[in-house]
PDB file of N, CA and C in Angstrom:
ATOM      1  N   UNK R 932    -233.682 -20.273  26.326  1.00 66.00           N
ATOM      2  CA  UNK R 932    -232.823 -21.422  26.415  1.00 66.00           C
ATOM      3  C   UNK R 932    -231.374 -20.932  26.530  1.00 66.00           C
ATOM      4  N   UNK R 933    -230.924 -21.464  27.329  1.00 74.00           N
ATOM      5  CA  UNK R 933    -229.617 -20.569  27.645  1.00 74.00           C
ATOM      6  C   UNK R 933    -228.188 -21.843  26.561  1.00 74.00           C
ATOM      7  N   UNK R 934    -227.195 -21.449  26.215  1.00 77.00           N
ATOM      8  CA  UNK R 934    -226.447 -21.848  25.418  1.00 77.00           C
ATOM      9  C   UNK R 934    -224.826 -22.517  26.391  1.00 77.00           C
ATOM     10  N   UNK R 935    -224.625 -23.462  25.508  1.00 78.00           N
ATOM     11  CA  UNK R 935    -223.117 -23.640  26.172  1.00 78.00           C
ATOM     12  C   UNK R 935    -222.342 -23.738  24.999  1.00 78.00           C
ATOM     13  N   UNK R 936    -220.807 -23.285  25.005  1.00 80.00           N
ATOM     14  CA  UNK R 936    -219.884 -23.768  23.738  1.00 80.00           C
ATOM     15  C   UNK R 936    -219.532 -25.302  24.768  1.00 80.00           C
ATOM     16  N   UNK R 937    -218.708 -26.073  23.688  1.00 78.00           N
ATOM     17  CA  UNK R 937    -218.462 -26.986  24.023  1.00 78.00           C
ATOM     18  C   UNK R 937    -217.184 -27.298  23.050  1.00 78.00           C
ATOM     19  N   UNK R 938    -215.897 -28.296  22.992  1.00 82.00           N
ATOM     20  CA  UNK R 938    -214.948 -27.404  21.894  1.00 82.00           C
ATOM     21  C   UNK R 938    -214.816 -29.331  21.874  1.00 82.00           C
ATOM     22  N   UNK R 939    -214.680 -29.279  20.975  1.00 80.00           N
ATOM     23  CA  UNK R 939    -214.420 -30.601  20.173  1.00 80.00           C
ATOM     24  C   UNK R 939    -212.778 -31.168  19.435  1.00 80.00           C
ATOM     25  N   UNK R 940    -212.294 -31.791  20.325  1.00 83.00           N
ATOM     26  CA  UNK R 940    -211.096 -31.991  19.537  1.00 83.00           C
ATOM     27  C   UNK R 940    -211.056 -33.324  17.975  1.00 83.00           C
ATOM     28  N   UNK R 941    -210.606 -32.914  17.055  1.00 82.00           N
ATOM     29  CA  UNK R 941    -210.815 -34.617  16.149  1.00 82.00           C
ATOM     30  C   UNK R 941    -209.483 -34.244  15.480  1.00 82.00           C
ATOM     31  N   UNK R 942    -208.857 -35.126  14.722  1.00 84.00           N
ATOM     32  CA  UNK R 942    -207.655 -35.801  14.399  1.00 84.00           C
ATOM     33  C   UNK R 942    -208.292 -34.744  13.044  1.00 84.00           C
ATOM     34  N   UNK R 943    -206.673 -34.192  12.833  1.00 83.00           N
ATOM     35  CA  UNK R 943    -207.044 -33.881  10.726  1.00 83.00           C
ATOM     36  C   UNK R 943    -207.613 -34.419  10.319  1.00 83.00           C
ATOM     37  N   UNK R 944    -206.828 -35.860  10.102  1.00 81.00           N
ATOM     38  CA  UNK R 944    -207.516 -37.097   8.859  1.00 81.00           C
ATOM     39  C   UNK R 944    -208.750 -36.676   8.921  1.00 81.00           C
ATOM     40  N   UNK R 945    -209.614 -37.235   9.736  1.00 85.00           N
ATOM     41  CA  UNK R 945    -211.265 -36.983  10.062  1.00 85.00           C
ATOM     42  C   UNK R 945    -211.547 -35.562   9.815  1.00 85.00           C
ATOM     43  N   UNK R 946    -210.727 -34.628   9.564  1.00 87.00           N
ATOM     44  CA  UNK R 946    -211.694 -33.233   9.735  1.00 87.00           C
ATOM     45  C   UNK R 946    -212.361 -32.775   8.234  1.00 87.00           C
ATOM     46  N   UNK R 947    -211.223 -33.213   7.395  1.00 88.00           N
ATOM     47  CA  UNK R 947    -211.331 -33.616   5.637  1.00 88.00           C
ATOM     48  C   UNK R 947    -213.041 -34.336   5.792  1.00 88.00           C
ATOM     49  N   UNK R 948    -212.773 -35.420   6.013  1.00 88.00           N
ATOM     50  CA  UNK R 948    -214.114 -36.276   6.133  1.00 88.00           C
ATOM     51  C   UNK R 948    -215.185 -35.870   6.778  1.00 88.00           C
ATOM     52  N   UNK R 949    -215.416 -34.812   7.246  1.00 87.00           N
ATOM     53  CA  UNK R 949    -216.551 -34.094   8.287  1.00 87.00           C
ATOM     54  C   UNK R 949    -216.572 -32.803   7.492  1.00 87.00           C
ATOM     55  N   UNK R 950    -215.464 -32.239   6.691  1.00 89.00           N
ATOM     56  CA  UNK R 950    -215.935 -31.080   5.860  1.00 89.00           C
ATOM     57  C   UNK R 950    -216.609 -31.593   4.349  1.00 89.00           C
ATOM     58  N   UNK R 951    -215.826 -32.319   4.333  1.00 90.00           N
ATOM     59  CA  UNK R 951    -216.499 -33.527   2.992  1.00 90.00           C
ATOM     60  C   UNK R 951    -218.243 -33.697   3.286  1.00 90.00           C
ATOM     61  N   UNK R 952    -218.636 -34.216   4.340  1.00 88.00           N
ATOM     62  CA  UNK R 952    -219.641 -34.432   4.677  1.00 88.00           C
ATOM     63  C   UNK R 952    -220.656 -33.016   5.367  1.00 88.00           C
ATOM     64  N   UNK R 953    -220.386 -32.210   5.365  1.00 89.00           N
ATOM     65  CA  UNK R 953    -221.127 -31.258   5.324  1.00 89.00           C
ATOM     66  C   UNK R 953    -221.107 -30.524   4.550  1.00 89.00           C
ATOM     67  N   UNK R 954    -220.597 -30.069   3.587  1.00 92.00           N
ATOM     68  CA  UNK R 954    -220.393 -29.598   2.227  1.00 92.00           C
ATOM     69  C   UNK R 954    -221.596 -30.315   1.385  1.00 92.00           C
ATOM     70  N   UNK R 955    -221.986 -32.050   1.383  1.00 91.00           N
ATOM     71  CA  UNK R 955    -222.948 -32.414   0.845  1.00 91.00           C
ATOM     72  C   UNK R 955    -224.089 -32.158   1.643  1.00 91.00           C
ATOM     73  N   UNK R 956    -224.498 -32.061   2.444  1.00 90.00           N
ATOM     74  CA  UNK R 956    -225.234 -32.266   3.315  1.00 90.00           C
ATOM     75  C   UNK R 956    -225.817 -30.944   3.957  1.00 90.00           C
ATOM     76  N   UNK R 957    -224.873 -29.924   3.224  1.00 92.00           N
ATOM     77  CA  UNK R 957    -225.072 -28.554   3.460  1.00 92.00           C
ATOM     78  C   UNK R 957    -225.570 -28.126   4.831  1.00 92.00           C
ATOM     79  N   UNK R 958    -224.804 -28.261   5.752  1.00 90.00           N
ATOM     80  CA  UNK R 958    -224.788 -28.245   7.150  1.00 90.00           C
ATOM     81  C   UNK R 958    -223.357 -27.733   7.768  1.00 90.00           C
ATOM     82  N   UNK R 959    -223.426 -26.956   9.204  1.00 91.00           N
ATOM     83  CA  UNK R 959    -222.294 -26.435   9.387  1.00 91.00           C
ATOM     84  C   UNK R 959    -221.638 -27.289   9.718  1.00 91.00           C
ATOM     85  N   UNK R 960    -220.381 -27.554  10.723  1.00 88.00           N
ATOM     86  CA  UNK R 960    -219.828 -28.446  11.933  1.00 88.00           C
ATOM     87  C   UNK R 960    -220.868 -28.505  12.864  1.00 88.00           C
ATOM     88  N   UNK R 961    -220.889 -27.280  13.159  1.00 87.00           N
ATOM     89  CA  UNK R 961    -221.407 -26.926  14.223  1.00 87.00           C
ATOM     90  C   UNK R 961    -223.000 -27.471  14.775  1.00 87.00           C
ATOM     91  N   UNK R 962    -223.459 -27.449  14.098  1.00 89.00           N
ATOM     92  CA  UNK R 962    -224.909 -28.665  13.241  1.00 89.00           C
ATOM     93  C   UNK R 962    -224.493 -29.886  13.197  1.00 89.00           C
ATOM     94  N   UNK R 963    -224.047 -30.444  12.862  1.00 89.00           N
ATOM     95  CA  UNK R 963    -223.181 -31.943  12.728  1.00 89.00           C
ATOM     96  C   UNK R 963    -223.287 -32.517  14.168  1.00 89.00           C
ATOM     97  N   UNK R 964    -222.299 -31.630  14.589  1.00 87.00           N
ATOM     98  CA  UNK R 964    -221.823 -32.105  16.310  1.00 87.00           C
ATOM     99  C   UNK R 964    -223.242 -32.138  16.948  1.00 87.00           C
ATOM    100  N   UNK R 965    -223.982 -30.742  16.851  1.00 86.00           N
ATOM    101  CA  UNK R 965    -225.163 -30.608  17.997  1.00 86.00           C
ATOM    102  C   UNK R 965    -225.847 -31.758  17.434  1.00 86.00           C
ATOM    103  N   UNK R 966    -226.226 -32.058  15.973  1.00 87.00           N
ATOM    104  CA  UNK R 966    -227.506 -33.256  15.802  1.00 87.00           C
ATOM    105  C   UNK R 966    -226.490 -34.643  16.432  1.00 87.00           C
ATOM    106  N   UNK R 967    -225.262 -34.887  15.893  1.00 85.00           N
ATOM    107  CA  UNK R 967    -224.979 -36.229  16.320  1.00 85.00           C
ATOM    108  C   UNK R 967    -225.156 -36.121  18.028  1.00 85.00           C
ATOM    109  N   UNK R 968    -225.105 -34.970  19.000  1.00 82.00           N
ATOM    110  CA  UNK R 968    -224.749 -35.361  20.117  1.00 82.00           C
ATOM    111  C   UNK R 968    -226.014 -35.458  20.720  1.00 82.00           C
ATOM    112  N   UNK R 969    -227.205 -34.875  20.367  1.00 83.00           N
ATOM    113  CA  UNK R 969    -228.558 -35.311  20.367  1.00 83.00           C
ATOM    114  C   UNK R 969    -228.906 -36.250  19.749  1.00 83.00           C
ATOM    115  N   UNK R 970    -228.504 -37.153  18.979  1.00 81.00           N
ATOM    116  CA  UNK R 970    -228.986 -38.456  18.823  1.00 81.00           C
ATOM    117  C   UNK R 970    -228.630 -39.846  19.944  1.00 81.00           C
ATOM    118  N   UNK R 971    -227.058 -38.998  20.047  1.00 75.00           N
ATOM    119  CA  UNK R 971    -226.475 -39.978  21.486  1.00 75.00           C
ATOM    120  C   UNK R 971    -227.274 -40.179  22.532  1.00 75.00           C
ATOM    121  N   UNK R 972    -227.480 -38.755  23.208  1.00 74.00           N
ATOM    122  CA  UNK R 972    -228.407 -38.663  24.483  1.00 74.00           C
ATOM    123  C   UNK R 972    -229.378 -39.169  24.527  1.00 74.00           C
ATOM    124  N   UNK R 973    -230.150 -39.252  23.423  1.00 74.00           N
ATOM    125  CA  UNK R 973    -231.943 -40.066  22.860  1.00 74.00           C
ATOM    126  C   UNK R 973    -231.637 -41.330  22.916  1.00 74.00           C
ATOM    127  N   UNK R 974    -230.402 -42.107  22.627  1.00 65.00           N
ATOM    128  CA  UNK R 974    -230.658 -43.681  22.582  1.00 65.00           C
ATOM    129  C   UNK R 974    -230.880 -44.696  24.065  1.00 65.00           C
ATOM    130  N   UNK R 975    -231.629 -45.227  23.933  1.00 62.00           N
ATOM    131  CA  UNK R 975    -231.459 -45.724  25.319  1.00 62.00           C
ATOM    132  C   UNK R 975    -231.129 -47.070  25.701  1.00 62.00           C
ATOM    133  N   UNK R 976    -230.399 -47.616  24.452  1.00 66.00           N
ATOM    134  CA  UNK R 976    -229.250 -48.915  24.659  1.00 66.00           C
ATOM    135  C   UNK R 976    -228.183 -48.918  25.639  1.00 66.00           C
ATOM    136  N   UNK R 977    -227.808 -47.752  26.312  1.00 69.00           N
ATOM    137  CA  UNK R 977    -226.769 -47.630  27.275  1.00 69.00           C
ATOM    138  C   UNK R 977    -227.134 -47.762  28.579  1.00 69.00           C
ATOM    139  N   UNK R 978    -226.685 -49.460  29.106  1.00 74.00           N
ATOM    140  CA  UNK R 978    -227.128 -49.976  30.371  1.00 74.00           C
ATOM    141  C   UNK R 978    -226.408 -48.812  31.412  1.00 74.00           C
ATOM    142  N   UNK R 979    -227.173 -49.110  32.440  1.00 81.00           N
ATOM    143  CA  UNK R 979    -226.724 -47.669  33.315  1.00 81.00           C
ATOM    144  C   UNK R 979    -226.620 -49.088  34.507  1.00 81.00           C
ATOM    145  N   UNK R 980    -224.948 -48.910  34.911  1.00 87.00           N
ATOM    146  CA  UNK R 980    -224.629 -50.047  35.990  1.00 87.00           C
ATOM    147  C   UNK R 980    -223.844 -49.676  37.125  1.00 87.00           C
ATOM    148  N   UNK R 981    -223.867 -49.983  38.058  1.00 90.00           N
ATOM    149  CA  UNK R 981    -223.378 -49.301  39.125  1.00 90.00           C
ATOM    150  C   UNK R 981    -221.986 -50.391  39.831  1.00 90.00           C
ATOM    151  N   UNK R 982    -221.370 -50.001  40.547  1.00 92.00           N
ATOM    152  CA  UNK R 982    -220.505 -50.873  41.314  1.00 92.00           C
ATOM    153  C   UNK R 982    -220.842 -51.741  42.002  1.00 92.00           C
ATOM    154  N   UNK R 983    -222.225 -51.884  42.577  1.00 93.00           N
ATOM    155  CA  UNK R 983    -222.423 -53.018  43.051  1.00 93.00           C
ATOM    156  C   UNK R 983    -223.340 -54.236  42.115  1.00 93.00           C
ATOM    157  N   UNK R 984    -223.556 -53.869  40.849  1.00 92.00           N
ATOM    158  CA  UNK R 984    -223.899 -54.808  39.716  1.00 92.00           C
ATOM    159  C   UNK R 984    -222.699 -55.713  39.676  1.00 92.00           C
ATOM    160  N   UNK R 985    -221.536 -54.527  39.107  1.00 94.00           N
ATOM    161  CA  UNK R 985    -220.293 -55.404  38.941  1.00 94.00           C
ATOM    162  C   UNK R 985    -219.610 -56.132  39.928  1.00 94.00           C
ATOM    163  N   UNK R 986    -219.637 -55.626  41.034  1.00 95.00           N
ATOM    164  CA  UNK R 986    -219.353 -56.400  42.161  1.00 95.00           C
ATOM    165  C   UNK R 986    -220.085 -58.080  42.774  1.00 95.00           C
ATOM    166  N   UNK R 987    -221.056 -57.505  42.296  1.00 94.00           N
ATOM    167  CA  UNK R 987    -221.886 -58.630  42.287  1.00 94.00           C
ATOM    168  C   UNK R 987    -222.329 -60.397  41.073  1.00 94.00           C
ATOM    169  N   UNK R 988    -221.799 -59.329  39.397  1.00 94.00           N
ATOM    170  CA  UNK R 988    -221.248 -59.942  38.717  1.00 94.00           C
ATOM    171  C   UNK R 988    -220.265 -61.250  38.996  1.00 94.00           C
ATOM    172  N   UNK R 989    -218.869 -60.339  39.168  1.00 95.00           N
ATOM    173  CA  UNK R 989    -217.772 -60.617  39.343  1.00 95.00           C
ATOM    174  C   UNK R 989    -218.195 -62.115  40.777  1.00 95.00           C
ATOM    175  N   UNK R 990    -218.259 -61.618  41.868  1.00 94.00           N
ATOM    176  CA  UNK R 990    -218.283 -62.945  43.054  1.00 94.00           C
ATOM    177  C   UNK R 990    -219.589 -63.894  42.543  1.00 94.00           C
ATOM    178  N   UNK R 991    -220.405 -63.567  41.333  1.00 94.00           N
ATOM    179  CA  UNK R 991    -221.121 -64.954  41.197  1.00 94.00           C
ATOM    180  C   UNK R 991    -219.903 -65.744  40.947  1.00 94.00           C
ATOM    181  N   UNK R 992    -218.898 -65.073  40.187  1.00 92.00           N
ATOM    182  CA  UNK R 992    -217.611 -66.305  39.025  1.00 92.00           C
ATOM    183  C   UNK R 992    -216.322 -67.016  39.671  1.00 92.00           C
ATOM    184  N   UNK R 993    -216.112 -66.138  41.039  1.00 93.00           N
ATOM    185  CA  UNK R 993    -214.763 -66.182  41.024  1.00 93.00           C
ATOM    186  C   UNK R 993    -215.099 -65.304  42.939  1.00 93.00           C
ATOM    187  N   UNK R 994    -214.269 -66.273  43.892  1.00 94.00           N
ATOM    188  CA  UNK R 994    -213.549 -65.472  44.962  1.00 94.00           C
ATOM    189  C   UNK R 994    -212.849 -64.614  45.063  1.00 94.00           C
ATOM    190  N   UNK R 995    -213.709 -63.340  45.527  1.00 94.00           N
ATOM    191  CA  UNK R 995    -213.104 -62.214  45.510  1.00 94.00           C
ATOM    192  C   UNK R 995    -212.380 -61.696  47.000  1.00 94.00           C
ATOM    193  N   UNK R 996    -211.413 -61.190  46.563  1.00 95.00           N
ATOM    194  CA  UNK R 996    -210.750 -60.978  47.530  1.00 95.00           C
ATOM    195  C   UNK R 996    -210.802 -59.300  47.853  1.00 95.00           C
ATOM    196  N   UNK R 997    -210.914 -58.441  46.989  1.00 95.00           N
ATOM    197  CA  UNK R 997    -210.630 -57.327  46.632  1.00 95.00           C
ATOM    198  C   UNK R 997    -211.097 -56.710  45.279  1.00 95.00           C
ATOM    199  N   UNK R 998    -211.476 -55.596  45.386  1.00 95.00           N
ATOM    200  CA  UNK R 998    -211.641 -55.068  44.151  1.00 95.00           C
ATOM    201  C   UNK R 998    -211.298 -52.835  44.073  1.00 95.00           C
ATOM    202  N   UNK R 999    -211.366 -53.070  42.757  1.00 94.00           N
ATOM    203  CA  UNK R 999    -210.799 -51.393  42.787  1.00 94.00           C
ATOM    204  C   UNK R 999    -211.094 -50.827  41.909  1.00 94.00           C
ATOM    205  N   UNK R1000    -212.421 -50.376  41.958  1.00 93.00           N
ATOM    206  CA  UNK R1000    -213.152 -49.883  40.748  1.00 93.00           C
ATOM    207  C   UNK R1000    -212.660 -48.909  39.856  1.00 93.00           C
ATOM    208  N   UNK R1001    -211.909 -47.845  40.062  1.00 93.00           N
ATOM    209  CA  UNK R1001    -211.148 -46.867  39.467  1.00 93.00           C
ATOM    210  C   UNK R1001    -209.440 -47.355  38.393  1.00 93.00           C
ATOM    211  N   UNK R1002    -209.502 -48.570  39.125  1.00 93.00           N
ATOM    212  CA  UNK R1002    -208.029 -48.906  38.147  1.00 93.00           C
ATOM    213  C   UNK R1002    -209.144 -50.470  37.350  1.00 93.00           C
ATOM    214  N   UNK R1003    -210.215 -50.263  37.806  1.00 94.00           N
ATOM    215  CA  UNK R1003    -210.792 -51.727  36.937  1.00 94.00           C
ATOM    216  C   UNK R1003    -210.022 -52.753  37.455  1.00 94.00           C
ATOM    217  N   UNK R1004    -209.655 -53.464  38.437  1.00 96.00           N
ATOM    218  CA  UNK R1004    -208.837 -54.358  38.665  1.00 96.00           C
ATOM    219  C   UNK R1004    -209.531 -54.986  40.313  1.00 96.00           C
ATOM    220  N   UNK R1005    -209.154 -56.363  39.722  1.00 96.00           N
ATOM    221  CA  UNK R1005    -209.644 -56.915  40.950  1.00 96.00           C
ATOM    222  C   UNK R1005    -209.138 -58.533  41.279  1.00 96.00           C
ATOM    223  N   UNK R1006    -208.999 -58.658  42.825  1.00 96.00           N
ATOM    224  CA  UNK R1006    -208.146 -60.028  43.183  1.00 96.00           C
ATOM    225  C   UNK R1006    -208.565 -61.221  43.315  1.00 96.00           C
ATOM    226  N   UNK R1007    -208.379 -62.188  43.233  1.00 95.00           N
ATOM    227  CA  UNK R1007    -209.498 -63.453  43.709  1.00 95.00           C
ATOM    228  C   UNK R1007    -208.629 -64.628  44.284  1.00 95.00           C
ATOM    229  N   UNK R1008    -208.962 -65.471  45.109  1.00 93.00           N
ATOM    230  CA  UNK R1008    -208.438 -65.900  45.293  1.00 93.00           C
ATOM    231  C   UNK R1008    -208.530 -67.522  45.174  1.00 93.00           C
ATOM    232  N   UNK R1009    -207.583 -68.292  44.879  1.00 89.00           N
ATOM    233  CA  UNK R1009    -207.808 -69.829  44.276  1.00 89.00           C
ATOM    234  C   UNK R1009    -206.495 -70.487  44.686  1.00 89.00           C
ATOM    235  N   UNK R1010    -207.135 -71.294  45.283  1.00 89.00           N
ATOM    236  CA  UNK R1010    -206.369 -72.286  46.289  1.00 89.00           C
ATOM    237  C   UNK R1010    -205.781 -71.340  47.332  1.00 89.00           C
ATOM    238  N   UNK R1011    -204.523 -71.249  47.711  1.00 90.00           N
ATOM    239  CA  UNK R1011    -203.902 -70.800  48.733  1.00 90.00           C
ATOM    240  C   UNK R1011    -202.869 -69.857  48.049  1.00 90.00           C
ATOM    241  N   UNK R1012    -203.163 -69.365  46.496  1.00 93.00           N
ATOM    242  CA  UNK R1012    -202.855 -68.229  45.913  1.00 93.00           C
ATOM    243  C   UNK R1012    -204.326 -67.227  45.600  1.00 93.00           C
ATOM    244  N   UNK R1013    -203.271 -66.307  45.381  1.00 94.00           N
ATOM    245  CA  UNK R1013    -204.042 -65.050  44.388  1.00 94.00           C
ATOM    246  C   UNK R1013    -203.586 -64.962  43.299  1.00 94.00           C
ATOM    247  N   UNK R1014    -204.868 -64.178  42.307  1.00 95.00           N
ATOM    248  CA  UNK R1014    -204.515 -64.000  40.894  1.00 95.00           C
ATOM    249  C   UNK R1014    -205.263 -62.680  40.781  1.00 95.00           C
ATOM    250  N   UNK R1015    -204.304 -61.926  40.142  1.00 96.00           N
ATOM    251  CA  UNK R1015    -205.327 -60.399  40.203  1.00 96.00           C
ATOM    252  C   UNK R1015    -205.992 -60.143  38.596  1.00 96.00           C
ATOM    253  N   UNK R1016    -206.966 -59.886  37.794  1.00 96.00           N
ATOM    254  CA  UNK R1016    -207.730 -59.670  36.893  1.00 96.00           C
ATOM    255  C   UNK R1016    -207.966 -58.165  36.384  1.00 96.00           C
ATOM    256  N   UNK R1017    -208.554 -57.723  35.407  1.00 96.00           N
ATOM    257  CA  UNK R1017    -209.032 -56.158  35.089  1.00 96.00           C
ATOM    258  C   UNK R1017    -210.079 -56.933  34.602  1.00 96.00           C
ATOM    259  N   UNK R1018    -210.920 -55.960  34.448  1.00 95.00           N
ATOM    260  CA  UNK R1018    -212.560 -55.731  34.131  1.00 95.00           C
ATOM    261  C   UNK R1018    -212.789 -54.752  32.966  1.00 95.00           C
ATOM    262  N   UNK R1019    -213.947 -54.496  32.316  1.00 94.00           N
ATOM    263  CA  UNK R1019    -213.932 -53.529  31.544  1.00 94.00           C
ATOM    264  C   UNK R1019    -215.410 -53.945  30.486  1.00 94.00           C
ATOM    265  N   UNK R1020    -216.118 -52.805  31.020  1.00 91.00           N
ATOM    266  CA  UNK R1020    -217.933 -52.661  30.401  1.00 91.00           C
ATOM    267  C   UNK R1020    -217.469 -52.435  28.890  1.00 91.00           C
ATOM    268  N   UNK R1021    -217.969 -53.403  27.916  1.00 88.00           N
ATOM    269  CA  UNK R1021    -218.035 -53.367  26.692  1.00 88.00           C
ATOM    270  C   UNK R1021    -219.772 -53.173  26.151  1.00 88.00           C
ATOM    271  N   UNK R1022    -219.547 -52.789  24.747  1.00 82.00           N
ATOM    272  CA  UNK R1022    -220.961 -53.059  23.630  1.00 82.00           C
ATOM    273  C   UNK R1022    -221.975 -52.060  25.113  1.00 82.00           C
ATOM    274  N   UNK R1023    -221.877 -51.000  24.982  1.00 80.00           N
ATOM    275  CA  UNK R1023    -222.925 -50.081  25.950  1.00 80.00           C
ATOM    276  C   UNK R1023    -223.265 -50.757  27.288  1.00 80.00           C
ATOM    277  N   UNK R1024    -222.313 -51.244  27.854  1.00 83.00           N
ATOM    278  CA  UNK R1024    -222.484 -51.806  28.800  1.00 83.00           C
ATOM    279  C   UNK R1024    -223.377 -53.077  29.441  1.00 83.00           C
ATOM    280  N   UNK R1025    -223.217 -53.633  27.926  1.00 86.00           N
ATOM    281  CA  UNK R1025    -224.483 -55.062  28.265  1.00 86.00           C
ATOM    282  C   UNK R1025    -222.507 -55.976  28.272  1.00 86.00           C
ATOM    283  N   UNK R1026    -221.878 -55.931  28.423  1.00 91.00           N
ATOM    284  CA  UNK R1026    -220.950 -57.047  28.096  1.00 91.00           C
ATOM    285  C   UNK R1026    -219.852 -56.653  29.660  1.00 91.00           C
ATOM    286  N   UNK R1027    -219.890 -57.916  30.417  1.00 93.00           N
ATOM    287  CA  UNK R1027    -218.427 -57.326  31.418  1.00 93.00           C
ATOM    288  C   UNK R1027    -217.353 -58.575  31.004  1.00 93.00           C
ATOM    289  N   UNK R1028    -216.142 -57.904  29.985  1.00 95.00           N
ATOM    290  CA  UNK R1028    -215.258 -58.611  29.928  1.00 95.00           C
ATOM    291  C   UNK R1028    -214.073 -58.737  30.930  1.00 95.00           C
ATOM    292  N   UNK R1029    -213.782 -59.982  31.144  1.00 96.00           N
ATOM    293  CA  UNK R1029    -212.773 -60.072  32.347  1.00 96.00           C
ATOM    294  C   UNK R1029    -211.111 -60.390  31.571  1.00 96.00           C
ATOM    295  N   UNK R1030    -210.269 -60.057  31.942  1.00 95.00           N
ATOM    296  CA  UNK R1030    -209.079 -60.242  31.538  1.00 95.00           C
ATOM    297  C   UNK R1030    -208.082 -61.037  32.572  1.00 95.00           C
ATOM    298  N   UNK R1031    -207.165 -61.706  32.430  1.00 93.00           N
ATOM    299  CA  UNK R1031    -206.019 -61.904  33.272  1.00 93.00           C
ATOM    300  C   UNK R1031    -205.035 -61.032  32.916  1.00 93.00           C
ATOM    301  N   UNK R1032    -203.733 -61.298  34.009  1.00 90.00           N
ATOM    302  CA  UNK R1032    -202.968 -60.146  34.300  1.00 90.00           C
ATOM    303  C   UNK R1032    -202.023 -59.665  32.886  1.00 90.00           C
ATOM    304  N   UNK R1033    -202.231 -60.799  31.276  1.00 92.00           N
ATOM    305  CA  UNK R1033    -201.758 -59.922  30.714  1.00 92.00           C
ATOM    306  C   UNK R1033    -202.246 -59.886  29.331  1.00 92.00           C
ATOM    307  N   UNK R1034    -203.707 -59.432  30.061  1.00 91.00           N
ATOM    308  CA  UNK R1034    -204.391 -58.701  28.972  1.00 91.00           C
ATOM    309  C   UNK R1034    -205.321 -59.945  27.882  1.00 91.00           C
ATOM    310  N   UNK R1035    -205.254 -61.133  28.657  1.00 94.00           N
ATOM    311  CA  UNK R1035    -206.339 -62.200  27.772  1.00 94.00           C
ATOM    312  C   UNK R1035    -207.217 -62.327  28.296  1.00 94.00           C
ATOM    313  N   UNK R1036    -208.196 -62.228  27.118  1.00 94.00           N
ATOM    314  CA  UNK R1036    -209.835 -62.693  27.508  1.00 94.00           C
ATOM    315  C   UNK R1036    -210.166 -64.029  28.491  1.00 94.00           C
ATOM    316  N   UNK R1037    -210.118 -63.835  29.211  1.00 94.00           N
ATOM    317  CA  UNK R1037    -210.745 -65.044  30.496  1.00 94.00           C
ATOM    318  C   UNK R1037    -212.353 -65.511  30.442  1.00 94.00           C
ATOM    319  N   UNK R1038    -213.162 -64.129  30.344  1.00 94.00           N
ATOM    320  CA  UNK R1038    -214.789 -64.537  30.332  1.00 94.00           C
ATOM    321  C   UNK R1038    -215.424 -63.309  29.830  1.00 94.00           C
ATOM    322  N   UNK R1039    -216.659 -63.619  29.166  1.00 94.00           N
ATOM    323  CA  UNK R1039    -217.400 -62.614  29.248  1.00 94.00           C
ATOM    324  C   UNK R1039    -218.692 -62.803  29.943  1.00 94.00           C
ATOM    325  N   UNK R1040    -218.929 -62.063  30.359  1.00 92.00           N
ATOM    326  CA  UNK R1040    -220.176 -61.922  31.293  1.00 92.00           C
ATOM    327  C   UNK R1040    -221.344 -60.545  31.207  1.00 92.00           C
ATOM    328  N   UNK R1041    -222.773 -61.438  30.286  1.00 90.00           N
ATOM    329  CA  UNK R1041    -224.009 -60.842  30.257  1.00 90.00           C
ATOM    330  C   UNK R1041    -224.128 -59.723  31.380  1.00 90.00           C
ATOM    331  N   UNK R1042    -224.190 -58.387  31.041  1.00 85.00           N
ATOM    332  CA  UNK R1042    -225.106 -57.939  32.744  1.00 85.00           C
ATOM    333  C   UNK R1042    -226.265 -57.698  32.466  1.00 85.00           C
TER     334      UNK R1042
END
C-alpha cells in the first residue's frame, strides 16, 4: 500500500482540543485525522450534483437568462428588467439556497 503525507492546517484554539482529545483516547493526531478522514469518505449522504441538475433546478423557478457556475451567480429575467442572484449547495448538497443581490434568502430548493 503505498502512503501519502497530507499536512493539515487547524487554528491553535482547536489544537488544545485535539491534544486534549487524544491524550484520552490515547491516539496520535495522526490517527485522529486518518480515522476521521475515513469516516468522511464512507458516508454516503453527500448528493453528488452536477451543473446541469442546478441548471435545471434554477429555470424550473425563475427565467434564466444566464448563469456562471464558478462565481455561483446567475441572471433572470422579470418583466423588461434583470435581477442577478447567487446560489449555493447547502446540508451535503440536498439543499440549493438562492440569494438576492444582497445576500437574502429568496428560496430554498430540494434537489
Amino acid at each position: 500500500m503505498a502512503t501519502t503525507n497530507i499536512t493539515v492546517r487547524i487554528e491553535d484554539s482547536l489544537l488544545d482540543q485535539v491534544d486534549d482529545y487524544c491524550k484520552k483516547n490515547e491516539i496520535t493526531r495522526s490517527d485522529l485525522i486518518r480515522n476521521s478522514l475515513l469516516e468522511k469518505l464512507k458516508e454516503p449522504d453527500i448528493l453528488q450534483i452536477s451543473e446541469a441538475d442546478i441548471k435545471s433546478k434554477i429555470e424550473k423557478s425563475y427565467k434564466l437568462l444566464d448563469i456562471n457556475f464558478e462565481t455561483q451567480k446567475f441572471i433572470v429575467a422579470k418583466g423588461v428588467r434583470s435581477i442577478s442572484f447567487s446560489y449555493q449547495l447547502q446540508n451535503n448538497n440536498k439543499q440549493l439556497v438562492i440569494r438576492d443581490s444582497i445576500g437574502r434568502i429568496v428560496q430554498v430548493i430540494s434537489m
